Amino acid sequence: MAYIYDEPSRTFGEYLLIPNLTAKDCLPERVKLSAPVVRFKADPDAGLPEASLSPLTINVPVTSALMQSVSGEELSIALARCGGLSFVFGSQAIEDQVAMVGRVKNYKAGFVVSDSNLPPKATFADVVALTERTGHSTIAITDDGTATGKLVGIITSRDYRRGKTAPTTPVAEIMTPLSAIHCAEIGIDLPAANDLIWKHKVNCLPVIDAEQRLRYLIFRKDYDAHKEHPLENVDRDKRLIVGAGINTRDYRERVPALLTAGADVLCIDSSDGYSEWQADAIAFIKSTYPDQGHVGAGNVVDREGFRYLAEAGADFVKVGIGGGSICITREQKGIGRGQASAVIEVAKARDEYFQETGIYVPVCSDGGISQDYHITLALAMGADFVMLGRYFARFDEAPGRKVQINNQFMKEYWGEGSNRARNWQRYDHGSGGDLAKTKKMMFEEGVDSYVPYAGKLRDNLEASLAKIRSTLCNCGALTLREFYQRARLTVASAVSIREGGAHDVVLKDVHSEPVES
Ligand code: RVP
């Protein structure tokens, strides 16, 4: 007879936190949000261990989903710089994913590969068209018009007058020639480049190699921004930290290539991770790369799933089936569990496993976060960090196109289980069955959608983190460990959830002027 759980499966929106005493020194600026990413050993008699014992930690407990519409290189760079971690999506050719990971690892803060370039034979009309397209006002003039051609000059808005300069004027007549530009040689570091920027009173410093080829541009404003990223996650060589998605089919080829490219942590991407195929993939990685191969696994929604993957050697376990904003797995197949119930049970299983073995396996709550406070609830329920798709898809740095619909800017956001993503490996049971043969989806488990455009990742993430820090203080906690240990949660009735929003008032419409009576 089928087993029926006594408790309904609940999600984040059904819970609220009850505040604890807030000490006077419990201030948001003192809150530390660092989190462990991969498994580590600690003494269970000393209580739940600190995040810093993990060989890989992040300064902010937020990761971006292994999705085509989320974790490209631009978002991975922006998130690592803000203290989080991205997993570059695995649903692409190995060489393309490796190149993306490589570009994140090789990213040098402040060293920008020029995206606005023209050859000397171009005209002022080309300058106008390019600045309109990129929104950038500095254009490198190189012999072949590429980002790495021989530098012959630079054009900025100071070099011409819109409306006065004739469209047909050749750029060679407008540009500031190389002989009049201060350049730096390749190999220079950022502080030294900044000294030159100040010494020569310039806004942009080109970095060229021995053959006069352009390598980077360094902008004064980027140097200032670099100093404003105190939470940046970097490795021992000061390179940004990045993860990468893998699957249970081509891991023998994909994993070595990703590790060589510098991926700091891998994650098996599957809608249902409680499978022998995942154990095989973990076993391969752990035996081939005992020191370097950090690999997370999932997704699971219960104690059994967690224990299976923890015992198989997973470095972290990802929780969540069917809760993603673009996910229709529950509707299509009837499998899944409310995200809150899943996280609560798996976090308990992790603590139990730690007590038994002295091995702490971090837990990631993946999907279903539709309000900032849901992140806080997931952390209170025991998630070590969260994974978000929709949240990040809204930002400039996400790969989806920005479009305008009914006067509102939107970004495209499509699920890995949609026909658009064609990530058949994520939904294949690994058996070499129909999906593997045809390499196509038999039915969709995700949708292709839009999300309201929200601007820059950094601005939004800072606002979300401010809320999380503030709530930790309400609950008398300065670290995520304290928070999990002290948090008190209550299930909220439907009526009290309604009470939580603005109610029984008429909201002001900023577009219509009230008439004084
Ligand atoms: P959300 O943050 O709610 O948008 O959820 C993102 C998560 O949804 C991903 O990390 C992944 O686990 C899941 N996902 C991705 N694609 C699909 C799908 O097409 N069903 N689901």
CSV table of N, CA, C and O in Angstrom, one decimal, residues 109-111 182-185 187-200 202 204-207 217-220 223:
chain,number,residue,atom,x,y,z
A,109,ALA,N,39.5,41.9,-12.9
A,109,ALA,CA,38.7,43.1,-12.5
A,109,ALA,C,39.4,44.4,-13.0
A,109,ALA,O,40.6,44.6,-12.9
A,110,GLY,N,38.6,45.2,-13.7
A,110,GLY,CA,39.1,46.4,-14.2
A,110,GLY,C,39.7,46.3,-15.6
A,110,GLY,O,39.9,47.3,-16.2
A,111,PHE,N,40.1,45.1,-16.0
A,111,PHE,CA,40.7,45.0,-17.4
A,111,PHE,C,39.6,44.6,-18.3
A,111,PHE,O,39.1,43.4,-18.3
A,182,HIS,N,48.3,58.0,-23.7
A,182,HIS,CA,49.1,57.3,-22.7
A,182,HIS,C,48.6,55.8,-22.7
A,182,HIS,O,47.4,55.6,-22.5
A,183,CYS,N,49.5,54.9,-22.9
A,183,CYS,CA,49.2,53.5,-22.9
A,183,CYS,C,50.0,52.8,-21.8
A,183,CYS,O,51.1,53.3,-21.3
A,184,ALA,N,49.6,51.6,-21.4
A,184,ALA,CA,50.3,50.8,-20.4
A,184,ALA,C,50.7,49.5,-21.2
A,184,ALA,O,50.0,49.1,-22.1
A,185,GLU,N,51.8,48.8,-20.7
A,185,GLU,CA,52.2,47.6,-21.3
A,185,GLU,C,51.5,46.4,-20.6
A,185,GLU,O,51.3,46.4,-19.4
A,187,GLY,N,50.9,43.2,-18.6
A,187,GLY,CA,51.6,42.7,-17.4
A,187,GLY,C,51.4,43.7,-16.2
A,187,GLY,O,51.6,43.3,-15.1
A,188,ILE,N,51.0,44.9,-16.6
A,188,ILE,CA,50.7,45.9,-15.5
A,188,ILE,C,49.6,45.4,-14.6
A,188,ILE,O,48.7,44.8,-15.0
A,189,ASP,N,49.7,45.7,-13.3
A,189,ASP,CA,48.6,45.4,-12.4
A,189,ASP,C,47.7,46.6,-12.2
A,189,ASP,O,48.0,47.7,-12.6
A,190,LEU,N,46.6,46.3,-11.5
A,190,LEU,CA,45.5,47.3,-11.4
A,190,LEU,C,46.0,48.6,-10.6
A,190,LEU,O,45.8,49.7,-11.1
A,191,PRO,N,46.6,48.4,-9.5
A,191,PRO,CA,47.1,49.6,-8.8
A,191,PRO,C,48.0,50.4,-9.6
A,191,PRO,O,47.9,51.7,-9.6
A,192,ALA,N,49.0,49.8,-10.3
A,192,ALA,CA,49.9,50.6,-11.1
A,192,ALA,C,49.2,51.3,-12.2
A,192,ALA,O,49.5,52.4,-12.6
A,193,ALA,N,48.2,50.6,-12.8
A,193,ALA,CA,47.5,51.2,-13.9
A,193,ALA,C,46.7,52.4,-13.4
A,193,ALA,O,46.6,53.5,-14.0
A,194,ASN,N,46.2,52.3,-12.2
A,194,ASN,CA,45.4,53.4,-11.6
A,194,ASN,C,46.4,54.6,-11.3
A,194,ASN,O,46.0,55.7,-11.5
A,195,ASP,N,47.6,54.3,-10.9
A,195,ASP,CA,48.6,55.4,-10.7
A,195,ASP,C,48.7,56.2,-12.0
A,195,ASP,O,48.8,57.4,-12.0
A,196,LEU,N,48.9,55.4,-13.1
A,196,LEU,CA,49.0,56.1,-14.4
A,196,LEU,C,47.8,56.9,-14.8
A,196,LEU,O,47.9,58.0,-15.4
A,197,ILE,N,46.6,56.4,-14.5
A,197,ILE,CA,45.4,57.1,-14.8
A,197,ILE,C,45.4,58.4,-14.1
A,197,ILE,O,45.0,59.5,-14.7
A,198,TRP,N,45.8,58.4,-12.9
A,198,TRP,CA,45.8,59.6,-12.1
A,198,TRP,C,46.9,60.6,-12.5
A,198,TRP,O,46.8,61.8,-12.7
A,199,LYS,N,48.1,60.0,-12.8
A,199,LYS,CA,49.3,60.8,-13.2
A,199,LYS,C,49.0,61.6,-14.5
A,199,LYS,O,49.3,62.7,-14.6
A,200,HIS,N,48.4,60.9,-15.5
A,200,HIS,CA,48.1,61.5,-16.8
A,200,HIS,C,46.8,62.1,-16.9
A,200,HIS,O,46.4,62.6,-17.9
A,202,VAL,N,43.8,60.8,-17.1
A,202,VAL,CA,43.0,60.3,-18.2
A,202,VAL,C,41.8,59.5,-17.6
A,202,VAL,O,41.9,59.0,-16.5
A,204,CYS,N,40.6,56.8,-19.5
A,204,CYS,CA,40.8,55.4,-20.0
A,204,CYS,C,42.2,55.2,-20.4
A,204,CYS,O,42.9,56.0,-21.0
A,205,LEU,N,42.7,54.0,-20.0
A,205,LEU,CA,44.1,53.6,-20.3
A,205,LEU,C,44.2,52.4,-21.1
A,205,LEU,O,43.8,51.3,-20.6
A,206,PRO,N,44.6,52.4,-22.4
A,206,PRO,CA,44.7,51.2,-23.2
A,206,PRO,C,45.9,50.4,-22.7
A,206,PRO,O,46.9,51.0,-22.4
A,207,VAL,N,45.7,49.1,-22.7
A,207,VAL,CA,46.9,48.2,-22.4
A,207,VAL,C,47.2,47.5,-23.7
A,207,VAL,O,46.4,46.8,-24.2
A,217,LEU,N,41.2,47.7,-22.1
A,217,LEU,CA,41.1,49.1,-21.7
A,217,LEU,C,40.8,49.1,-20.2
A,217,LEU,O,40.1,48.2,-19.6
A,218,ILE,N,41.4,50.1,-19.5
A,218,ILE,CA,41.2,50.2,-18.1
A,218,ILE,C,40.5,51.6,-17.9
A,218,ILE,O,41.1,52.6,-18.3
A,219,PHE,N,39.4,51.6,-17.2
A,219,PHE,CA,38.6,52.8,-17.0
A,219,PHE,C,38.8,53.3,-15.6
A,219,PHE,O,38.7,52.5,-14.6
A,220,ARG,N,38.9,54.6,-15.4
A,220,ARG,CA,39.0,55.1,-14.1
A,220,ARG,C,37.8,54.7,-13.2
A,220,ARG,O,37.9,54.3,-12.1
A,223,TYR,N,38.0,51.1,-11.8
A,223,TYR,CA,39.0,51.0,-10.6
A,223,TYR,C,38.3,51.3,-9.3
A,223,TYR,O,38.4,50.6,-8.3
